[in-house]
mmCIF file of C-alpha atoms in Angstrom:
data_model
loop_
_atom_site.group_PDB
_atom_site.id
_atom_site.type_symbol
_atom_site.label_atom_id
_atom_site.label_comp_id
_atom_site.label_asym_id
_atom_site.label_seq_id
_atom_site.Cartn_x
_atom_site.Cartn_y
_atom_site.Cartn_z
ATOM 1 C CA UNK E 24 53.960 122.778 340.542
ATOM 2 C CA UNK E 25 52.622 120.691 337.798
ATOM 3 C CA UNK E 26 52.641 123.970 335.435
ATOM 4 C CA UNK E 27 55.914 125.234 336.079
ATOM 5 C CA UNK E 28 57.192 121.551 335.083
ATOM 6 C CA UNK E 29 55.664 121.736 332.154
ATOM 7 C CA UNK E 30 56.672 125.503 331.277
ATOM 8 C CA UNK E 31 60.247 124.026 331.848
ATOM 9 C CA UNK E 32 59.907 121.423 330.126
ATOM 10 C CA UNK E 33 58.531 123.216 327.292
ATOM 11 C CA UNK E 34 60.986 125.921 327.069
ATOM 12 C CA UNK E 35 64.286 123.380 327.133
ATOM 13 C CA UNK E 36 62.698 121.952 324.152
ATOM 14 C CA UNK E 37 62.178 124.612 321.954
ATOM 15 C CA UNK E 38 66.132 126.019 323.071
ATOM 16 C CA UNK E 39 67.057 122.462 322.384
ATOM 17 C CA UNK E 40 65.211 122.551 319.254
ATOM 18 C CA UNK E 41 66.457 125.405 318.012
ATOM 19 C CA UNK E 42 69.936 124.761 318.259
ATOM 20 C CA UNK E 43 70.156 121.762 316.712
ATOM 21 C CA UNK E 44 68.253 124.289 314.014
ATOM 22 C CA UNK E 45 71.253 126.624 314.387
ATOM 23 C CA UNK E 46 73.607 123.570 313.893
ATOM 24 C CA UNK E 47 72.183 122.321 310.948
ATOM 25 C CA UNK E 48 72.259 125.323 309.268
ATOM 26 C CA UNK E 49 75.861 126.677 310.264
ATOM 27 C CA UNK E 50 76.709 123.176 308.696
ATOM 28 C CA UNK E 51 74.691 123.622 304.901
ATOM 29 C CA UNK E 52 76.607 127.710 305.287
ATOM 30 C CA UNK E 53 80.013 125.902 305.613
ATOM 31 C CA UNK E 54 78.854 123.555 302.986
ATOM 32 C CA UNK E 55 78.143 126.282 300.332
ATOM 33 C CA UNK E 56 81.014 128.835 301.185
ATOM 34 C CA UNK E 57 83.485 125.781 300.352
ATOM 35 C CA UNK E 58 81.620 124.739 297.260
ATOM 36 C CA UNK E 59 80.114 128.112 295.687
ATOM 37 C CA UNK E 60 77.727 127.701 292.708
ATOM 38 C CA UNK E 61 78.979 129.965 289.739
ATOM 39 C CA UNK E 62 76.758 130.768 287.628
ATOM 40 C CA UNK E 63 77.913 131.802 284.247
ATOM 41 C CA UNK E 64 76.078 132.447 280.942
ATOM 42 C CA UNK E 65 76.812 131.992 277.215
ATOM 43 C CA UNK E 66 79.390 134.725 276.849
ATOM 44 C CA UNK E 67 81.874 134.060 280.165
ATOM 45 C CA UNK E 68 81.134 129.838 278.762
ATOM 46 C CA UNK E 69 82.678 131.085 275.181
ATOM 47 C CA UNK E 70 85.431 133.223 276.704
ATOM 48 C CA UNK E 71 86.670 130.548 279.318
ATOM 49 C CA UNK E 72 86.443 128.212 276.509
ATOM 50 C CA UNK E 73 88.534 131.020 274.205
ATOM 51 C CA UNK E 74 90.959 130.589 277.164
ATOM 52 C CA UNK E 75 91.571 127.278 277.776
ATOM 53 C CA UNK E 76 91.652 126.010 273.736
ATOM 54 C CA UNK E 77 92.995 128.633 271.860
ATOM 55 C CA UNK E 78 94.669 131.745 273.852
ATOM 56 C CA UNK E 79 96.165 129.747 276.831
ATOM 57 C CA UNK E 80 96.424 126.121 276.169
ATOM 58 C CA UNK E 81 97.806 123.592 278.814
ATOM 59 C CA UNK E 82 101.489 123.934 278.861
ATOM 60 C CA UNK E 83 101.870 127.349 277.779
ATOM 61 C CA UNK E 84 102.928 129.790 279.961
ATOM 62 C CA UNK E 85 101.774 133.709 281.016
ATOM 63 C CA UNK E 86 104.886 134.781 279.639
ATOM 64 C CA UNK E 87 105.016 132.956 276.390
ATOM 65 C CA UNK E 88 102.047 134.887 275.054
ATOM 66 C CA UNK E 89 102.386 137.154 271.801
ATOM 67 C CA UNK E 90 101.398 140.674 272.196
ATOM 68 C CA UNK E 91 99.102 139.843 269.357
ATOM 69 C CA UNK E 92 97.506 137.313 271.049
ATOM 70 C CA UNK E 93 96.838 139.478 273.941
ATOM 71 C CA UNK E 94 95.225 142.351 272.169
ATOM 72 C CA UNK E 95 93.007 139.633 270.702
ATOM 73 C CA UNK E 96 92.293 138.100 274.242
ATOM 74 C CA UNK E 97 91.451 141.677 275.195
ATOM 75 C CA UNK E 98 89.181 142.719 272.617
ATOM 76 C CA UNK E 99 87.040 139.826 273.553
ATOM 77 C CA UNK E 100 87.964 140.547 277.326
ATOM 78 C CA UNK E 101 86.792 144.055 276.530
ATOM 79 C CA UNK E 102 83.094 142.933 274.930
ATOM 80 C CA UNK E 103 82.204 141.474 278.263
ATOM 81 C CA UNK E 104 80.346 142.980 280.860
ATOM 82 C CA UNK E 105 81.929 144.128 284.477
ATOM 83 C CA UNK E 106 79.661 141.229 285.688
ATOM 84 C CA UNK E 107 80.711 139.245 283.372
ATOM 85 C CA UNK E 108 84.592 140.034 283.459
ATOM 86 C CA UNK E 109 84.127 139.492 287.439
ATOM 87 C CA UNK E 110 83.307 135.692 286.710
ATOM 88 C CA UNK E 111 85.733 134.997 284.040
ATOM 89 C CA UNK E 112 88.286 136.734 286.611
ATOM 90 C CA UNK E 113 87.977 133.836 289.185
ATOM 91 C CA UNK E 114 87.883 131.195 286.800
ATOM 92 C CA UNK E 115 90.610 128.691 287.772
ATOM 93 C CA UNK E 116 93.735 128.798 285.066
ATOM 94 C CA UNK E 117 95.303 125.731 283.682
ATOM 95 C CA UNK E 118 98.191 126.449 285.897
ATOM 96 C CA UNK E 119 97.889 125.270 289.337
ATOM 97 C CA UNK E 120 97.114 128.143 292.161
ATOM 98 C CA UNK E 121 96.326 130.942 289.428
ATOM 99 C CA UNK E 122 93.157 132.516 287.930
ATOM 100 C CA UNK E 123 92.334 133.791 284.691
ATOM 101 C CA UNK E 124 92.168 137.101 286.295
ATOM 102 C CA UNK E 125 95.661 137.055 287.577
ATOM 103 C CA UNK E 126 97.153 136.106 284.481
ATOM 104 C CA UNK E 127 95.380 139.057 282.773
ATOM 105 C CA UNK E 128 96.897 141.434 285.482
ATOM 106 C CA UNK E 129 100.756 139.299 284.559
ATOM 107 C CA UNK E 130 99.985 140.266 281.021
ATOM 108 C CA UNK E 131 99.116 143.680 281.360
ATOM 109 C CA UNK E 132 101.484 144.689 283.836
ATOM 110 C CA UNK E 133 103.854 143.146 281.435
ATOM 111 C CA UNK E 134 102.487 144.914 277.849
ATOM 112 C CA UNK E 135 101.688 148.247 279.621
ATOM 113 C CA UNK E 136 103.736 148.739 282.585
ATOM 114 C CA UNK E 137 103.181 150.786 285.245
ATOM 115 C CA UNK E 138 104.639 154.317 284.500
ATOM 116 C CA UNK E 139 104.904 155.542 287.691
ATOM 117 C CA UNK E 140 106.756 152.248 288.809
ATOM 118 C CA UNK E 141 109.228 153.215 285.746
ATOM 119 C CA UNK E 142 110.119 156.339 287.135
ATOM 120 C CA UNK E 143 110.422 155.142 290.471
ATOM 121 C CA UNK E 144 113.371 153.178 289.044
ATOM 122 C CA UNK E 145 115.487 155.778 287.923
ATOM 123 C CA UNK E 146 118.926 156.895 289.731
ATOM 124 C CA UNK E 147 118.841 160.453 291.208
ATOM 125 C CA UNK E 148 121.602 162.784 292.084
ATOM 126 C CA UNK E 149 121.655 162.951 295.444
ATOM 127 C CA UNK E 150 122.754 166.568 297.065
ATOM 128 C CA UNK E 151 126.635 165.977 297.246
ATOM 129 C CA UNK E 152 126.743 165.146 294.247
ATOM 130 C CA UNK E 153 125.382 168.192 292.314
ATOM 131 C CA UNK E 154 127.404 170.167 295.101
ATOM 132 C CA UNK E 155 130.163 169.183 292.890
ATOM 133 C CA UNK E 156 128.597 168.962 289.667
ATOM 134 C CA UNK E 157 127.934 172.870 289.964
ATOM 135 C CA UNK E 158 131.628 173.592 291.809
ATOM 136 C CA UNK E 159 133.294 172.240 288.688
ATOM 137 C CA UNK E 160 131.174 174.011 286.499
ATOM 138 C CA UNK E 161 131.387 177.713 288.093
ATOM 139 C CA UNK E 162 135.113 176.764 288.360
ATOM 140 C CA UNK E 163 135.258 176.202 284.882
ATOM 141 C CA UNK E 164 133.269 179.069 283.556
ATOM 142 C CA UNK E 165 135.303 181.737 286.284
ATOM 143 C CA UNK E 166 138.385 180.240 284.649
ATOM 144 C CA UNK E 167 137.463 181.050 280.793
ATOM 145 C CA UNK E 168 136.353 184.692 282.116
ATOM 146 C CA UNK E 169 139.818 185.434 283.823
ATOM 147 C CA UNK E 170 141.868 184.224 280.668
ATOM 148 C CA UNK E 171 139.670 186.626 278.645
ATOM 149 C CA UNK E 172 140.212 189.143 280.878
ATOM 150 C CA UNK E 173 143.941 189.063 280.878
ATOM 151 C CA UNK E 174 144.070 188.478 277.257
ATOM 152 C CA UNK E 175 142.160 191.398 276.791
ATOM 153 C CA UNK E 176 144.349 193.480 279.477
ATOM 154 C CA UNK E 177 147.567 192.513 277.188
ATOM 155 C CA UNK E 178 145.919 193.237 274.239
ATOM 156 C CA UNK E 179 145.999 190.145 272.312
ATOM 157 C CA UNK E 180 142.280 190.624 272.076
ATOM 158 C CA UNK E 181 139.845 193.375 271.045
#
């Protein structure tokens, strides 16, 4: 009787031990999901610093900025790494709620729009009206062939 006591006893304190494990360490996983480490090196450091003093200062907006000074932004853009562009992407912008990345994809959408977007935008004829469109034309054409006809029947023409 004594054993089985002790068996208990030993098993509710390694559940109850390990829970309070489990707790502990759902609480440090919350901890670093809210607060995540980036870890950037020398050439994302220069860039962001690129950003924030000379491309982007604080109060100028995403569309304020030169074409020149985007294709200069880009080249350097450009010289990074994907790694590299993937941190500089979730940098934080001077603007509230916005990241460097999402300024880039303002700019470029604005520079180098989408083409396919473009033609999306142009009016078509819908099918009534080149019903008509052709109608008046045939008409036309029918009518200039029956007044050389009958000029040719009288012999005005040769």
């Amino acid at each position: 009787m004594k054993l089985l006591f002790l068996g208990l006893l030993l098993a509710s304190t390694v559940c109850f031990s390990s829970s309070q494990n489990n707790i502990k360490n759902t609480q440090i996983t919350k901890k670093l999901v809210q607060n995540p480490i980036i870890l950037r090196n020398s050439a994302t450091d220069s860039f962001v610093s690129y950003w924030k003093s000379e491309f982007k200062p604080e109060g100028v907006r995403a569309c304020d900025i030169s074409k020149e000074k985007y294709l200069e932004m880009m080249d350097r853009y450009l010289d990074l790494t994907k790694d590299e562009q993937a941190e500089v992407n979730i940098v934080n912008d001077l603007e509230e709620g916005y990241t460097i990345g999402d300024v880039i994809k303002t700019l470029v959408n604005k520079y180098y729009p989408n083409q396919q977007s473009i033609k999306d935008e142009k009016p078509k004829l819908d099918q009534r009206s080149i019903i008509i469109i052709a109608s008046v034309i045939s008409i036309v054409g029918m009518s200039a062939i029956s007044v050389l006809y009958i000029l040719k029947n009288r012999k005005l023409i040769k």
